[in-house]
mmCIF file of C-alpha atoms in Angstrom:
data_model
loop_
_atom_site.group_PDB
_atom_site.id
_atom_site.type_symbol
_atom_site.label_atom_id
_atom_site.label_comp_id
_atom_site.label_asym_id
_atom_site.label_seq_id
_atom_site.Cartn_x
_atom_site.Cartn_y
_atom_site.Cartn_z
ATOM 1 C CA MET A 1 2.413 32.433 29.917
ATOM 2 C CA ASN A 2 -0.747 30.507 28.960
ATOM 3 C CA LYS A 3 -4.121 32.097 29.406
ATOM 4 C CA ARG A 4 -6.217 30.078 31.803
ATOM 5 C CA ARG A 5 -9.856 29.967 30.858
ATOM 6 C CA PRO A 6 -12.109 29.637 33.902
ATOM 7 C CA ILE A 7 -14.671 27.031 34.801
ATOM 8 C CA VAL A 8 -18.195 28.265 35.575
ATOM 9 C CA PHE A 9 -20.264 26.999 38.514
ATOM 10 C CA LEU A 10 -23.982 27.773 38.529
ATOM 11 C CA THR A 11 -26.468 27.103 41.325
ATOM 12 C CA ALA A 12 -30.177 27.653 41.864
ATOM 13 C CA LEU A 13 -30.254 28.280 45.629
ATOM 14 C CA ASP A 14 -28.225 30.472 47.960
ATOM 15 C CA LEU A 15 -27.162 27.542 50.146
ATOM 16 C CA GLU A 16 -25.830 25.776 47.028
ATOM 17 C CA TYR A 17 -23.996 28.947 46.025
ATOM 18 C CA GLN A 18 -22.418 29.285 49.461
ATOM 19 C CA ALA A 19 -21.320 25.636 49.488
ATOM 20 C CA ILE A 20 -19.331 26.175 46.285
ATOM 21 C CA ARG A 21 -18.004 29.551 47.420
ATOM 22 C CA GLU A 22 -16.410 27.948 50.477
ATOM 23 C CA HIS A 23 -14.125 25.999 48.139
ATOM 24 C CA LEU A 24 -12.898 29.143 46.339
ATOM 25 C CA THR A 25 -10.145 31.587 47.255
ATOM 26 C CA ASP A 26 -9.399 35.181 46.217
ATOM 27 C CA VAL A 27 -13.104 35.745 45.575
ATOM 28 C CA ARG A 28 -14.109 39.100 44.125
ATOM 29 C CA PRO A 29 -17.309 40.396 42.509
ATOM 30 C CA HIS A 30 -17.833 40.742 38.783
ATOM 31 C CA ARG A 31 -20.825 42.758 37.597
ATOM 32 C CA HIS A 32 -22.288 41.963 34.189
ATOM 33 C CA ARG A 33 -23.507 44.981 32.211
ATOM 34 C CA ALA A 34 -27.079 43.620 32.400
ATOM 35 C CA GLY A 35 -26.916 43.632 36.209
ATOM 36 C CA THR A 36 -26.089 39.979 36.937
ATOM 37 C CA ARG A 37 -23.612 39.602 39.772
ATOM 38 C CA PHE A 38 -21.023 36.864 39.414
ATOM 39 C CA GLU A 39 -18.065 36.163 41.664
ATOM 40 C CA VAL A 40 -14.637 35.226 40.356
ATOM 41 C CA GLY A 41 -12.088 33.278 42.377
ATOM 42 C CA ARG A 42 -9.757 30.304 42.244
ATOM 43 C CA LEU A 43 -9.974 26.625 43.045
ATOM 44 C CA ALA A 44 -7.444 24.881 45.277
ATOM 45 C CA ASN A 45 -5.191 24.108 42.286
ATOM 46 C CA GLY A 46 -5.215 27.728 41.097
ATOM 47 C CA CYS A 47 -7.725 27.237 38.288
ATOM 48 C CA PRO A 48 -9.857 30.375 37.760
ATOM 49 C CA ALA A 49 -13.504 29.813 38.669
ATOM 50 C CA VAL A 50 -16.694 31.808 38.174
ATOM 51 C CA LEU A 51 -19.736 31.413 40.421
ATOM 52 C CA GLY A 52 -23.262 32.501 39.576
ATOM 53 C CA LEU A 53 -26.760 32.201 41.059
ATOM 54 C CA VAL A 54 -29.571 31.591 38.547
ATOM 55 C CA GLY A 55 -32.630 30.908 40.701
ATOM 56 C CA LYS A 56 -35.164 28.131 40.162
ATOM 57 C CA GLY A 57 -36.247 26.824 36.782
ATOM 58 C CA ASN A 58 -34.830 25.805 33.429
ATOM 59 C CA HIS A 59 -35.571 29.126 31.741
ATOM 60 C CA PRO A 60 -33.460 31.366 34.018
ATOM 61 C CA ALA A 61 -30.814 28.640 34.100
ATOM 62 C CA ALA A 62 -30.575 28.734 30.296
ATOM 63 C CA VAL A 63 -30.455 32.533 30.084
ATOM 64 C CA LEU A 64 -27.829 32.994 32.775
ATOM 65 C CA ALA A 65 -25.756 30.025 31.617
ATOM 66 C CA GLU A 66 -25.620 31.649 28.177
ATOM 67 C CA ARG A 67 -24.689 34.962 29.815
ATOM 68 C CA ALA A 68 -21.873 33.363 31.821
ATOM 69 C CA ILE A 69 -20.515 31.517 28.785
ATOM 70 C CA ALA A 70 -20.494 34.670 26.656
ATOM 71 C CA GLU A 71 -18.911 36.762 29.416
ATOM 72 C CA PHE A 72 -16.182 34.407 30.622
ATOM 73 C CA ASP A 73 -15.491 31.951 27.767
ATOM 74 C CA PRO A 74 -15.111 28.985 30.153
ATOM 75 C CA PHE A 75 -13.662 25.591 29.263
ATOM 76 C CA ALA A 76 -16.557 23.828 31.054
ATOM 77 C CA LEU A 77 -19.711 24.523 33.048
ATOM 78 C CA LEU A 78 -20.899 22.740 36.181
ATOM 79 C CA PHE A 79 -24.412 23.047 37.591
ATOM 80 C CA VAL A 80 -24.356 22.049 41.244
ATOM 81 C CA GLY A 81 -27.179 21.692 43.744
ATOM 82 C CA VAL A 82 -29.791 19.427 45.284
ATOM 83 C CA ALA A 83 -32.351 17.092 43.744
ATOM 84 C CA GLY A 84 -35.080 14.658 44.727
ATOM 85 C CA ALA A 85 -34.505 10.898 44.476
ATOM 86 C CA LEU A 86 -36.900 8.935 42.287
ATOM 87 C CA TRP A 87 -36.047 5.446 43.547
ATOM 88 C CA PRO A 88 -35.558 3.944 47.025
ATOM 89 C CA GLN A 89 -32.010 2.747 46.325
ATOM 90 C CA VAL A 90 -30.856 6.364 45.924
ATOM 91 C CA ALA A 91 -30.138 7.439 49.485
ATOM 92 C CA LEU A 92 -30.368 10.868 51.051
ATOM 93 C CA GLY A 93 -26.988 12.565 50.747
ATOM 94 C CA ASP A 94 -25.926 10.563 47.679
ATOM 95 C CA VAL A 95 -24.220 12.474 44.882
ATOM 96 C CA VAL A 96 -25.738 12.016 41.408
ATOM 97 C CA VAL A 97 -23.707 12.860 38.302
ATOM 98 C CA ALA A 98 -26.034 13.155 35.304
ATOM 99 C CA THR A 99 -25.108 10.933 32.371
ATOM 100 C CA HIS A 100 -28.216 12.251 30.575
ATOM 101 C CA VAL A 101 -30.514 15.185 31.202
ATOM 102 C CA TYR A 102 -34.161 14.659 30.247
ATOM 103 C CA ALA A 103 -36.228 17.780 29.578
ATOM 104 C CA TYR A 104 -39.322 15.793 30.458
ATOM 105 C CA HIS A 105 -42.044 18.359 29.838
ATOM 106 C CA GLY A 106 -41.847 18.077 26.071
ATOM 107 C CA GLY A 107 -44.744 16.170 24.531
ATOM 108 C CA THR A 108 -47.998 16.157 22.609
ATOM 109 C CA SER A 109 -51.507 15.932 24.042
ATOM 110 C CA GLU A 110 -53.729 13.559 22.069
ATOM 111 C CA ASP A 111 -57.163 11.976 22.537
ATOM 112 C CA ASP A 112 -55.652 8.837 24.015
ATOM 113 C CA GLY A 113 -53.325 10.637 26.387
ATOM 114 C CA PHE A 114 -50.113 12.590 26.657
ATOM 115 C CA LYS A 115 -47.174 11.344 24.538
ATOM 116 C CA ALA A 116 -43.656 12.246 25.621
ATOM 117 C CA ARG A 117 -41.334 14.119 23.265
ATOM 118 C CA PRO A 118 -38.343 14.807 25.476
ATOM 119 C CA ARG A 119 -35.125 16.614 24.688
ATOM 120 C CA VAL A 120 -32.052 14.783 25.929
ATOM 121 C CA TRP A 121 -28.474 15.938 26.459
ATOM 122 C CA GLU A 122 -25.638 13.562 27.308
ATOM 123 C CA ILE A 123 -22.537 14.293 29.343
ATOM 124 C CA SER A 124 -19.402 14.495 27.176
ATOM 125 C CA HIS A 125 -17.377 11.290 27.059
ATOM 126 C CA GLU A 126 -14.251 12.894 28.517
ATOM 127 C CA SER A 127 -16.131 14.538 31.379
ATOM 128 C CA ASP A 128 -17.852 11.252 32.156
ATOM 129 C CA GLN A 129 -14.559 9.381 32.166
ATOM 130 C CA ILE A 130 -12.918 11.932 34.474
ATOM 131 C CA ALA A 131 -15.887 11.921 36.881
ATOM 132 C CA ARG A 132 -15.929 8.123 37.072
ATOM 133 C CA HIS A 133 -12.183 7.973 37.652
ATOM 134 C CA LEU A 134 -12.549 10.521 40.430
ATOM 135 C CA TYR A 135 -15.242 8.370 42.020
ATOM 136 C CA ARG A 136 -13.120 5.205 41.795
ATOM 137 C CA ASP A 137 -10.040 6.999 43.091
ATOM 138 C CA GLY A 138 -11.918 8.231 46.155
ATOM 139 C CA THR A 139 -9.503 11.054 46.957
ATOM 140 C CA TRP A 140 -12.281 13.616 46.526
ATOM 141 C CA ILE A 141 -13.628 12.471 49.912
ATOM 142 C CA ARG A 142 -10.806 14.407 51.573
ATOM 143 C CA ARG A 143 -12.620 17.596 50.548
ATOM 144 C CA LEU A 144 -15.564 16.707 52.818
ATOM 145 C CA PRO A 145 -15.715 18.081 56.372
ATOM 146 C CA ASP A 146 -14.214 15.704 58.960
ATOM 147 C CA ASP A 147 -17.563 14.806 60.526
ATOM 148 C CA VAL A 148 -19.327 14.028 57.225
ATOM 149 C CA PRO A 149 -19.543 10.352 56.162
ATOM 150 C CA ALA A 150 -18.606 9.577 52.566
ATOM 151 C CA PRO A 151 -21.735 9.362 50.393
ATOM 152 C CA ASN A 152 -22.324 7.113 47.403
ATOM 153 C CA VAL A 153 -21.693 8.642 43.983
ATOM 154 C CA ARG A 154 -24.163 7.500 41.350
ATOM 155 C CA PHE A 155 -24.100 7.959 37.590
ATOM 156 C CA GLY A 156 -27.364 8.025 35.693
ATOM 157 C CA PRO A 157 -30.023 10.210 34.036
ATOM 158 C CA ILE A 158 -31.654 13.177 35.727
ATOM 159 C CA ALA A 159 -35.130 14.472 34.856
ATOM 160 C CA ALA A 160 -35.475 18.256 34.663
ATOM 161 C CA GLY A 161 -38.868 19.960 34.517
ATOM 162 C CA GLU A 162 -40.735 23.010 35.726
ATOM 163 C CA VAL A 163 -42.503 21.696 38.831
ATOM 164 C CA VAL A 164 -41.415 20.629 42.295
ATOM 165 C CA GLN A 165 -42.360 16.957 42.590
ATOM 166 C CA ASP A 166 -43.311 16.033 46.157
ATOM 167 C CA SER A 167 -45.531 13.000 45.725
ATOM 168 C CA ALA A 168 -45.015 9.335 44.884
ATOM 169 C CA ILE A 169 -48.623 8.735 43.822
ATOM 170 C CA SER A 170 -49.700 11.830 41.874
ATOM 171 C CA ALA A 171 -50.416 11.538 38.142
ATOM 172 C CA HIS A 172 -47.294 13.577 37.441
ATOM 173 C CA ALA A 173 -45.107 11.305 39.600
ATOM 174 C CA ARG A 174 -46.496 8.136 38.015
ATOM 175 C CA TRP A 175 -45.965 9.545 34.514
ATOM 176 C CA VAL A 176 -42.346 10.558 35.216
ATOM 177 C CA ARG A 177 -41.486 7.140 36.658
ATOM 178 C CA ARG A 178 -43.219 5.331 33.809
ATOM 179 C CA THR A 179 -41.795 7.437 30.970
ATOM 180 C CA TYR A 180 -38.317 8.148 32.389
ATOM 181 C CA ASN A 181 -37.862 4.890 34.200
ATOM 182 C CA ASP A 182 -34.055 5.081 34.400
ATOM 183 C CA ALA A 183 -33.883 8.614 35.873
ATOM 184 C CA LEU A 184 -32.293 8.599 39.326
ATOM 185 C CA ALA A 185 -33.355 12.068 40.425
ATOM 186 C CA ILE A 186 -35.558 14.976 39.474
ATOM 187 C CA GLU A 187 -34.871 18.725 39.543
ATOM 188 C CA MET A 188 -35.629 21.997 37.724
ATOM 189 C CA GLU A 189 -32.532 23.560 36.086
ATOM 190 C CA ALA A 190 -30.318 21.011 34.304
ATOM 191 C CA ALA A 191 -32.133 21.122 30.968
ATOM 192 C CA GLY A 192 -31.705 24.882 30.661
ATOM 193 C CA ALA A 193 -27.994 24.773 31.475
ATOM 194 C CA ALA A 194 -27.438 21.832 29.135
ATOM 195 C CA GLN A 195 -29.220 23.576 26.260
ATOM 196 C CA ALA A 196 -27.141 26.740 26.665
ATOM 197 C CA ALA A 197 -23.902 24.756 26.720
ATOM 198 C CA HIS A 198 -24.940 22.689 23.693
ATOM 199 C CA LEU A 199 -25.619 25.841 21.665
ATOM 200 C CA ASN A 200 -22.142 27.146 22.534
ATOM 201 C CA ARG A 201 -20.165 24.689 20.429
ATOM 202 C CA SER A 202 -21.151 21.820 22.721
ATOM 203 C CA LEU A 203 -19.308 23.251 25.706
ATOM 204 C CA PRO A 204 -18.786 20.459 28.269
ATOM 205 C CA VAL A 205 -21.443 20.655 30.977
ATOM 206 C CA VAL A 206 -21.710 18.433 34.043
ATOM 207 C CA ILE A 207 -24.711 18.321 36.376
ATOM 208 C CA VAL A 208 -23.807 17.331 39.955
ATOM 209 C CA ARG A 209 -26.668 16.950 42.431
ATOM 210 C CA GLY A 210 -26.849 15.993 46.077
ATOM 211 C CA VAL A 211 -29.997 14.083 47.025
ATOM 212 C CA SER A 212 -31.883 16.106 49.636
ATOM 213 C CA ASP A 213 -35.343 14.475 49.508
ATOM 214 C CA ARG A 214 -37.209 11.543 47.970
ATOM 215 C CA ALA A 215 -39.759 13.467 45.887
ATOM 216 C CA ASP A 216 -42.453 11.401 47.588
ATOM 217 C CA GLY A 217 -44.300 13.761 49.930
ATOM 218 C CA THR A 218 -41.684 13.757 52.689
ATOM 219 C CA LYS A 219 -39.828 16.883 51.531
ATOM 220 C CA ALA A 220 -40.952 18.965 54.508
ATOM 221 C CA THR A 221 -39.578 16.331 56.869
ATOM 222 C CA THR A 222 -36.217 15.958 55.131
ATOM 223 C CA ASP A 223 -35.826 19.726 54.786
ATOM 224 C CA GLY A 224 -36.547 20.031 58.517
ATOM 225 C CA ALA A 225 -33.789 17.502 59.180
ATOM 226 C CA ASP A 226 -31.349 19.787 57.283
ATOM 227 C CA TRP A 227 -30.851 17.346 54.409
ATOM 228 C CA GLN A 228 -30.572 20.153 51.870
ATOM 229 C CA GLN A 229 -27.454 21.464 53.596
ATOM 230 C CA LYS A 230 -26.009 17.967 54.039
ATOM 231 C CA ALA A 231 -26.631 17.031 50.413
ATOM 232 C CA VAL A 232 -25.189 20.199 48.936
ATOM 233 C CA VAL A 233 -21.986 19.876 51.007
ATOM 234 C CA ASN A 234 -21.444 16.480 49.382
ATOM 235 C CA ALA A 235 -22.248 17.748 45.886
ATOM 236 C CA ALA A 236 -19.992 20.799 46.251
ATOM 237 C CA ALA A 237 -17.051 18.691 47.442
ATOM 238 C CA PHE A 238 -17.313 16.323 44.486
ATOM 239 C CA ALA A 239 -17.982 19.107 41.966
ATOM 240 C CA THR A 240 -15.026 21.279 42.936
ATOM 241 C CA VAL A 241 -12.563 18.380 42.824
ATOM 242 C CA LEU A 242 -14.084 17.356 39.491
ATOM 243 C CA ALA A 243 -13.567 20.906 38.215
ATOM 244 C CA GLU A 244 -9.886 20.720 39.108
ATOM 245 C CA GLU A 245 -9.550 17.424 37.234
ATOM 246 C CA LEU A 246 -11.390 18.828 34.216
ATOM 247 C CA ALA A 247 -8.987 21.767 34.222
ATOM 248 C CA ARG A 248 -5.998 19.432 34.116
ATOM 249 C CA GLY A 249 -7.549 17.357 31.355
ATOM 250 C CA SER A 250 -8.384 20.351 29.200
ATOM 251 C CA GLN A 251 -4.991 22.069 29.568
ATOM 252 C CA HIS A 252 -6.987 25.132 30.728
ATOM 253 C CA GLY A 253 -8.936 25.515 27.529
ATOM 254 C CA GLN A 254 -6.925 23.548 24.976
ATOM 255 C CA PRO A 255 -8.477 20.356 23.623
ATOM 256 C CA ALA A 256 -7.602 17.286 25.652
ATOM 257 C CA GLY A 257 -4.442 15.634 24.442
ATOM 258 C CA ILE A 258 -3.027 18.840 22.944
ATOM 259 C CA GLY A 259 -0.325 20.294 25.132
ATOM 260 C CA ASN A 260 1.866 23.335 24.759
ATOM 261 C CA ALA A 261 4.526 23.420 22.090
ATOM 262 C CA GLU A 262 7.221 22.948 24.697
ATOM 263 C CA ASP A 263 5.464 19.803 25.932
ATOM 264 C CA LYS A 264 5.430 18.105 22.524
ATOM 265 C CA PRO A 265 8.264 15.662 21.888
ATOM 266 C CA MET A 266 10.091 15.878 18.615
ATOM 267 C CA SER A 267 9.563 12.739 16.576
ATOM 268 C CA GLY A 268 11.883 11.626 13.831
ATOM 269 C CA GLU A 269 14.916 13.450 12.463
ATOM 270 C CA ILE A 270 14.702 16.435 10.144
ATOM 271 C CA ARG A 271 17.655 17.064 7.864
ATOM 272 C CA ASN A 272 17.966 19.934 5.406
ATOM 273 C CA VAL A 273 20.952 20.392 3.109
ATOM 274 C CA ALA A 274 21.665 23.766 1.521
ATOM 275 C CA GLY A 275 23.929 23.958 -1.520
ATOM 276 C CA GLY A 276 25.295 26.553 -3.866
ATOM 277 C CA ASN A 277 24.099 30.024 -2.975
ATOM 278 C CA ALA A 278 21.081 28.798 -1.019
ATOM 279 C CA TRP A 279 20.228 30.630 2.200
ATOM 280 C CA VAL A 280 18.699 28.718 5.115
ATOM 281 C CA GLY A 281 16.049 30.690 6.963
ATOM 282 C CA VAL A 282 14.726 28.099 9.418
ATOM 283 C CA GLN A 283 15.715 24.507 10.116
ATOM 284 C CA ALA A 284 13.319 22.788 12.491
ATOM 285 C CA GLY A 285 11.426 19.591 13.041
ATOM 286 C CA HIS A 286 8.166 21.113 14.297
ATOM 287 C CA ILE A 287 7.089 24.750 14.347
ATOM 288 C CA TYR A 288 4.209 26.042 16.478
ATOM 289 C CA GLY A 289 2.996 29.579 15.925
ATOM 290 C CA ASP A 290 4.183 32.221 13.481
ATOM 291 C CA VAL A 291 7.627 32.494 11.893
ATOM 292 C CA SER A 292 8.920 35.855 10.672
ATOM 293 C CA LEU A 293 12.130 36.334 8.677
ATOM 294 C CA GLY A 294 13.963 39.531 7.843
ATOM 295 C CA ARG A 295 11.681 41.936 9.707
ATOM 296 C CA SER A 296 9.955 42.479 12.990
ATOM 297 C CA PRO A 297 6.672 40.509 13.038
ATOM 298 C CA GLU A 298 4.844 43.599 14.274
ATOM 299 C CA SER A 299 5.948 45.867 11.420
ATOM 300 C CA GLY A 300 3.190 46.603 8.959
ATOM 301 C CA LEU A 301 0.433 45.775 11.462
ATOM 302 C CA ASP A 302 -2.367 48.210 12.216
ATOM 303 C CA PRO A 303 -1.651 49.902 15.584
ATOM 304 C CA VAL A 304 -5.363 50.505 16.168
ATOM 305 C CA ALA A 305 -6.122 46.796 15.706
ATOM 306 C CA GLN A 306 -3.193 45.882 17.931
ATOM 307 C CA LEU A 307 -4.487 48.259 20.599
ATOM 308 C CA ALA A 308 -8.001 46.790 20.383
ATOM 309 C CA ASP A 309 -6.540 43.310 20.855
ATOM 310 C CA LEU A 310 -4.618 44.544 23.899
ATOM 311 C CA HIS A 311 -7.850 45.936 25.380
ATOM 312 C CA ALA A 312 -9.567 42.575 24.876
ATOM 313 C CA ARG A 313 -6.683 40.618 26.395
ATOM 314 C CA LEU A 314 -6.560 42.940 29.379
ATOM 315 C CA ARG A 315 -10.289 42.435 30.055
ATOM 316 C CA ARG A 316 -9.899 38.653 29.866
ATOM 317 C CA ALA A 317 -6.926 38.789 32.233
ATOM 318 C CA ARG A 318 -9.021 40.740 34.749
ATOM 319 C CA THR A 319 -11.824 38.178 34.440
ATOM 320 C CA ALA A 320 -9.358 35.330 35.006
ATOM 321 C CA GLY A 321 -7.961 37.051 38.101
ATOM 322 C CA GLU A 322 -4.517 37.637 36.561
ATOM 323 C CA VAL A 323 -4.900 41.431 36.887
ATOM 324 C CA ASP A 324 -6.444 43.087 39.940
ATOM 325 C CA GLU A 325 -9.041 45.843 39.698
ATOM 326 C CA ASP A 326 -6.675 48.711 40.597
ATOM 327 C CA THR A 327 -4.098 47.645 38.021
ATOM 328 C CA PHE A 328 -6.833 47.147 35.430
ATOM 329 C CA ALA A 329 -8.236 50.638 36.048
ATOM 330 C CA ALA A 330 -4.790 52.263 35.865
ATOM 331 C CA ALA A 331 -3.924 50.423 32.660
ATOM 332 C CA GLN A 332 -7.259 51.352 31.081
ATOM 333 C CA GLU A 333 -6.661 55.009 31.912
ATOM 334 C CA GLU A 334 -3.292 54.962 30.139
ATOM 335 C CA LEU A 335 -4.738 53.103 27.152
ATOM 336 C CA THR A 336 -7.339 55.848 26.792
ATOM 337 C CA VAL A 337 -4.446 58.302 26.472
ATOM 338 C CA VAL A 338 -2.931 56.056 23.794
ATOM 339 C CA SER A 339 -6.186 55.941 21.800
ATOM 340 C CA GLU A 340 -6.562 59.725 21.903
ATOM 341 C CA ALA A 341 -2.921 60.206 20.920
ATOM 342 C CA LEU A 342 -3.226 57.869 17.933
ATOM 343 C CA GLU A 343 -6.220 59.813 16.644
ATOM 344 C CA ALA A 344 -4.005 62.909 16.368
ATOM 345 C CA SER A 345 -1.637 61.154 13.873
ATOM 346 C CA THR A 346 1.221 63.515 14.757
ATOM 347 C CA GLU A 347 4.738 63.058 16.074
ATOM 348 C CA GLN A 348 3.650 64.645 19.332
ATOM 349 C CA GLY A 349 0.744 62.192 19.558
ATOM 350 C CA LYS A 350 3.099 59.318 18.797
ATOM 351 C CA SER A 351 5.376 60.435 21.634
ATOM 352 C CA ARG A 352 2.445 60.652 24.077
ATOM 353 C CA ALA A 353 1.260 57.195 23.036
ATOM 354 C CA MET A 354 4.731 55.714 23.557
ATOM 355 C CA ILE A 355 5.041 57.166 27.048
ATOM 356 C CA ALA A 356 1.586 55.921 28.046
ATOM 357 C CA LEU A 357 2.306 52.439 26.649
ATOM 358 C CA LYS A 358 5.548 52.214 28.594
ATOM 359 C CA LYS A 359 3.559 53.004 31.745
ATOM 360 C CA VAL A 360 1.101 50.238 30.828
ATOM 361 C CA ARG A 361 3.967 47.808 30.271
ATOM 362 C CA GLY A 362 5.295 48.619 33.725
ATOM 363 C CA LEU A 363 1.856 48.031 35.269
ATOM 364 C CA LEU A 364 1.500 44.666 33.521
ATOM 365 C CA MET A 365 5.064 43.443 33.893
ATOM 366 C CA ASP A 366 3.940 40.560 36.121
ATOM 367 C CA VAL A 367 1.695 39.201 33.355
ATOM 368 C CA ALA A 368 4.200 38.159 30.706
ATOM 369 C CA ASP A 369 1.858 37.768 27.728
ATOM 370 C CA LEU A 370 0.228 41.167 28.349
ATOM 371 C CA ALA A 371 3.601 42.885 28.694
ATOM 372 C CA ALA A 372 4.673 41.245 25.432
ATOM 373 C CA LYS A 373 1.489 42.467 23.757
ATOM 374 C CA VAL A 374 2.203 46.041 24.893
ATOM 375 C CA THR A 375 5.649 45.720 23.310
ATOM 376 C CA ALA A 376 3.965 44.567 20.094
ATOM 377 C CA VAL A 377 1.721 47.650 20.092
ATOM 378 C CA ILE A 378 4.751 49.890 20.614
ATOM 379 C CA ALA A 379 6.535 48.230 17.686
ATOM 380 C CA ALA A 380 3.472 48.609 15.480
ATOM 381 C CA ILE A 381 3.239 52.339 16.250
ATOM 382 C CA ARG A 382 6.938 52.810 15.511
ATOM 383 C CA GLY A 383 6.548 51.039 12.170
ATOM 384 C CA VAL A 384 3.534 53.018 10.990
ATOM 385 C CA LEU A 385 3.494 56.504 12.491
#
């Protein structure tokens, strides 16, 4: 059974959060030790998904994106919400997928004016290709409510700063349009999320924004006409279908193009000839994973290390939604008994540990890889104690 790494969705506003949540099933809370509340659920195709609210601004977006990445080890991160259009051809309700994110506040102030020194992050090639295919295919539109007309999907740069732009003629507005002339929209969180993802081994990050205003002084009017809600419905529909496609492309955490061992075709013919007193241990064309001959692969392994690995796998399975909270708590209780029994280093302790591990194996029988890991811990204890 393959572990399925989740995809993380982050939003700045509650209405954005709720729009994504409506596309998730089996939602349950997950409390980070620092107090951040995430929710864990599943997309329509069963892919595990994590949802978090970061608030406004690039700084909290960066901190909480880093926190989500460290906590859940996702295969990708999507930041979803609303943005203001910078050009008339970008209509209210349009969905903008960021090909670049400009952190536009970087610069140097000199006697002859302010000189831009932006940071820029690009969307990964694979994510861009999948998003564009999804747009061309058009099937994502089925995820929209019946009474919602299909919006345009646009691909281009997004400018991310620390101020709400609501003027077409202010010095700030003129400078943004002059310096970042190709930016389609402007918002306040994408740069922080992109930076956090970049510093985590260039984790794929996609910014999906619904256009809710024109950043030209009419924001109060468009907000009063409920364009924020309309725009975020469109963005959430596209983003959740995109997440499902990203999950398929990444094999739930494996690099694209690398499938499971059972999915790989054998190429060519392998022939081995043994003569004399030779003994053939393995004859195979391709081998994936470990090979052990003449002894159990678990023998000689440290039971304490094996138990620690089981703890870690169990926590990840809970995060991914493969193990419910009650089962997790019961398994953890038995594993505590195992740890205490191993510290005794006696036959009686060994017996207690074995009994507790068999209970854990029964609790986790529905999760094949965890049950197999429990068996490995049992074998390690038998071989050492």
